[in-house]
C-alpha positions as YAML, in Angstrom:
chain: A
units: angstrom
residues:
- id: 1
  name: MET
  ca: [-53.41, -94.61, -87.46]
- id: 2
  name: ARG
  ca: [-51.18, -91.77, -86.24]
- id: 3
  name: TYR
  ca: [-47.75, -92.21, -84.81]
- id: 4
  name: SER
  ca: [-45.99, -89.78, -82.51]
- id: 5
  name: THR
  ca: [-42.29, -89.07, -82.37]
- id: 6
  name: TYR
  ca: [-42.67, -87.65, -78.88]
- id: 7
  name: GLN
  ca: [-40.23, -89.06, -76.40]
- id: 8
  name: SER
  ca: [-40.26, -87.94, -72.79]
- id: 9
  name: ILE
  ca: [-37.06, -86.63, -71.27]
- id: 10
  name: TYR
  ca: [-38.16, -88.07, -67.94]
- id: 11
  name: GLU
  ca: [-37.86, -91.65, -66.91]
- id: 12
  name: PRO
  ca: [-41.19, -93.32, -66.25]
- id: 13
  name: VAL
  ca: [-42.08, -93.63, -62.57]
- id: 14
  name: ARG
  ca: [-42.20, -97.21, -61.47]
- id: 15
  name: SER
  ca: [-45.20, -98.23, -59.39]
- id: 16
  name: GLU
  ca: [-42.87, -99.78, -56.79]
- id: 17
  name: VAL
  ca: [-41.32, -96.37, -56.14]
- id: 18
  name: VAL
  ca: [-44.72, -94.75, -55.71]
- id: 19
  name: GLU
  ca: [-45.91, -97.47, -53.35]
- id: 20
  name: THR
  ca: [-42.70, -97.18, -51.30]
- id: 21
  name: ASN
  ca: [-43.13, -93.42, -50.99]
- id: 22
  name: ILE
  ca: [-46.74, -93.81, -49.90]
- id: 23
  name: ARG
  ca: [-45.73, -96.42, -47.31]
- id: 24
  name: ASN
  ca: [-42.98, -94.13, -45.98]
- id: 25
  name: PHE
  ca: [-45.43, -91.22, -45.77]
- id: 26
  name: LYS
  ca: [-47.89, -93.36, -43.82]
- id: 27
  name: LYS
  ca: [-45.12, -94.53, -41.45]
- id: 28
  name: VAL
  ca: [-44.12, -90.95, -40.62]
- id: 29
  name: PHE
  ca: [-47.67, -90.02, -39.66]
- id: 30
  name: ALA
  ca: [-48.37, -93.36, -37.97]
- id: 31
  name: LYS
  ca: [-45.31, -93.00, -35.75]
- id: 32
  name: GLY
  ca: [-46.30, -89.49, -34.84]
- id: 33
  name: ASN
  ca: [-42.98, -88.03, -35.95]
- id: 34
  name: VAL
  ca: [-44.77, -84.85, -36.96]
- id: 35
  name: PRO
  ca: [-45.60, -82.91, -33.81]
- id: 36
  name: THR
  ca: [-49.24, -82.02, -33.46]
- id: 37
  name: TRP
  ca: [-48.36, -78.37, -32.92]
- id: 38
  name: VAL
  ca: [-46.96, -78.24, -36.47]
- id: 39
  name: LEU
  ca: [-50.23, -79.56, -37.89]
- id: 40
  name: LYS
  ca: [-52.22, -77.14, -35.74]
- id: 41
  name: LEU
  ca: [-50.01, -74.26, -36.89]
- id: 42
  name: ILE
  ca: [-50.58, -75.16, -40.53]
- id: 43
  name: ILE
  ca: [-54.36, -75.40, -40.07]
- id: 44
  name: VAL
  ca: [-54.56, -72.09, -38.18]
- id: 45
  name: SER
  ca: [-52.38, -70.38, -40.83]
- id: 46
  name: LEU
  ca: [-54.67, -71.58, -43.60]
- id: 47
  name: ILE
  ca: [-57.77, -70.41, -41.74]
- id: 48
  name: ILE
  ca: [-56.24, -66.97, -41.19]
- id: 49
  name: LEU
  ca: [-55.13, -66.72, -44.82]
- id: 50
  name: VAL
  ca: [-58.57, -67.61, -46.18]
- id: 51
  name: GLY
  ca: [-60.34, -65.39, -43.64]
- id: 52
  name: CYS
  ca: [-58.18, -62.35, -44.38]
- id: 53
  name: SER
  ca: [-58.56, -62.69, -48.13]
- id: 54
  name: THR
  ca: [-62.33, -62.89, -47.74]
- id: 55
  name: VAL
  ca: [-62.47, -59.84, -45.47]
- id: 56
  name: LEU
  ca: [-60.32, -57.80, -47.88]
- id: 57
  name: THR
  ca: [-62.58, -58.71, -50.78]
- id: 58
  name: VAL
  ca: [-65.73, -57.80, -48.84]
- id: 59
  name: PHE
  ca: [-64.38, -54.41, -47.76]
- id: 60
  name: ALA
  ca: [-63.04, -53.54, -51.22]
- id: 61
  name: GLY
  ca: [-66.37, -51.86, -51.97]
- id: 62
  name: ASN
  ca: [-69.76, -51.81, -50.39]
- id: 63
  name: GLU
  ca: [-73.01, -51.68, -52.37]
- id: 64
  name: ASN
  ca: [-74.69, -49.79, -49.52]
- id: 65
  name: ASP
  ca: [-72.41, -46.82, -50.21]
- id: 66
  name: LEU
  ca: [-73.72, -46.63, -53.79]
- id: 67
  name: LEU
  ca: [-74.83, -43.22, -55.04]
- id: 68
  name: PRO
  ca: [-76.25, -42.28, -58.41]
- id: 69
  name: GLY
  ca: [-73.51, -40.85, -60.60]
- id: 70
  name: GLY
  ca: [-73.00, -39.41, -64.03]
- id: 71
  name: LYS
  ca: [-73.96, -40.91, -67.35]
- id: 72
  name: MET
  ca: [-71.85, -41.94, -70.30]
- id: 73
  name: ALA
  ca: [-72.47, -43.27, -73.78]
- id: 74
  name: VAL
  ca: [-70.69, -46.48, -74.74]
- id: 75
  name: SER
  ca: [-68.15, -45.97, -77.54]
- id: 76
  name: GLN
  ca: [-66.71, -48.47, -80.00]
- id: 77
  name: GLY
  ca: [-64.36, -50.85, -78.18]
- id: 78
  name: ASP
  ca: [-65.64, -50.03, -74.69]
- id: 79
  name: THR
  ca: [-66.15, -52.89, -72.26]
- id: 80
  name: LEU
  ca: [-67.42, -52.86, -68.71]
- id: 81
  name: TRP
  ca: [-63.86, -53.62, -67.63]
- id: 82
  name: SER
  ca: [-62.34, -50.63, -69.46]
- id: 83
  name: ILE
  ca: [-65.13, -48.32, -68.27]
- id: 84
  name: SER
  ca: [-64.62, -49.53, -64.70]
- id: 85
  name: LEU
  ca: [-60.87, -48.95, -64.86]
- id: 86
  name: ASP
  ca: [-61.49, -45.34, -65.93]
- id: 87
  name: HIS
  ca: [-64.24, -44.45, -63.43]
- id: 88
  name: LYS
  ca: [-63.90, -46.62, -60.31]
- id: 89
  name: PRO
  ca: [-62.50, -45.32, -57.02]
- id: 90
  name: GLU
  ca: [-58.75, -45.89, -56.79]
- id: 91
  name: THR
  ca: [-58.94, -48.39, -53.91]
- id: 92
  name: MET
  ca: [-61.89, -50.39, -55.25]
- id: 93
  name: ASP
  ca: [-61.62, -53.76, -56.95]
- id: 94
  name: THR
  ca: [-62.58, -53.51, -60.63]
- id: 95
  name: ARG
  ca: [-64.92, -56.50, -60.38]
- id: 96
  name: VAL
  ca: [-66.90, -54.84, -57.59]
- id: 97
  name: TYR
  ca: [-67.36, -51.69, -59.69]
- id: 98
  name: ILE
  ca: [-68.49, -53.77, -62.69]
- id: 99
  name: GLU
  ca: [-71.13, -55.42, -60.50]
- id: 100
  name: ALA
  ca: [-72.24, -51.97, -59.31]
- id: 101
  name: ILE
  ca: [-72.59, -50.78, -62.94]
- id: 102
  name: LYS
  ca: [-74.64, -53.87, -63.73]
- id: 103
  name: LYS
  ca: [-76.86, -53.30, -60.68]
- id: 104
  name: VAL
  ca: [-77.47, -49.58, -61.32]
- id: 105
  name: ASN
  ca: [-78.23, -50.17, -65.00]
- id: 106
  name: GLN
  ca: [-80.18, -53.40, -64.37]
- id: 107
  name: LEU
  ca: [-77.89, -55.40, -66.68]
- id: 108
  name: HIS
  ca: [-78.10, -59.17, -66.52]
- id: 109
  name: SER
  ca: [-74.82, -59.75, -68.36]
- id: 110
  name: THR
  ca: [-71.63, -57.89, -69.18]
- id: 111
  name: SER
  ca: [-72.72, -57.25, -72.78]
- id: 112
  name: ILE
  ca: [-73.03, -53.59, -73.73]
- id: 113
  name: GLN
  ca: [-73.77, -51.94, -77.09]
- id: 114
  name: VAL
  ca: [-72.25, -48.91, -78.80]
- id: 115
  name: GLY
  ca: [-74.44, -45.89, -78.08]
- id: 116
  name: GLN
  ca: [-75.94, -47.40, -74.95]
- id: 117
  name: VAL
  ca: [-76.14, -44.88, -72.10]
- id: 118
  name: LEU
  ca: [-74.84, -46.18, -68.78]
- id: 119
  name: ILE
  ca: [-75.28, -44.65, -65.35]
- id: 120
  name: LEU
  ca: [-71.94, -44.66, -63.55]
- id: 121
  name: PRO
  ca: [-72.21, -45.39, -59.84]
- id: 122
  name: GLN
  ca: [-70.34, -43.31, -57.30]
- id: 123
  name: PHE
  ca: [-69.39, -44.49, -53.83]
- id: 124
  name: THR
  ca: [-69.15, -42.55, -50.59]
- id: 125
  name: ASP
  ca: [-65.78, -42.44, -48.88]
...
């Protein structure tokens, strides 16, 4: 049997305190002390935040703009990530360029071998 000398610096939370906090939280919402416009504002803000982040990710690079590019041989220590950082367009997300490399070279995983020749995709502006 193992024994631990660990001792928390925090006092344990009593279940009565948790139950009281939950009851108080329910009372605030039951009384309607939170205006509905505040809840609507929070929901709309979250929708806008999620929507904008999705749109930015989609427009980071488009596979339809894909053109055949140059070729390169994989050297010792190369990864798709390092190759992408060196050859991707400046404004493109690295993950998008990695997926383009995989698509052009018909790779099913991110594994590459030393000496393997990869076609580097180019994108139109």
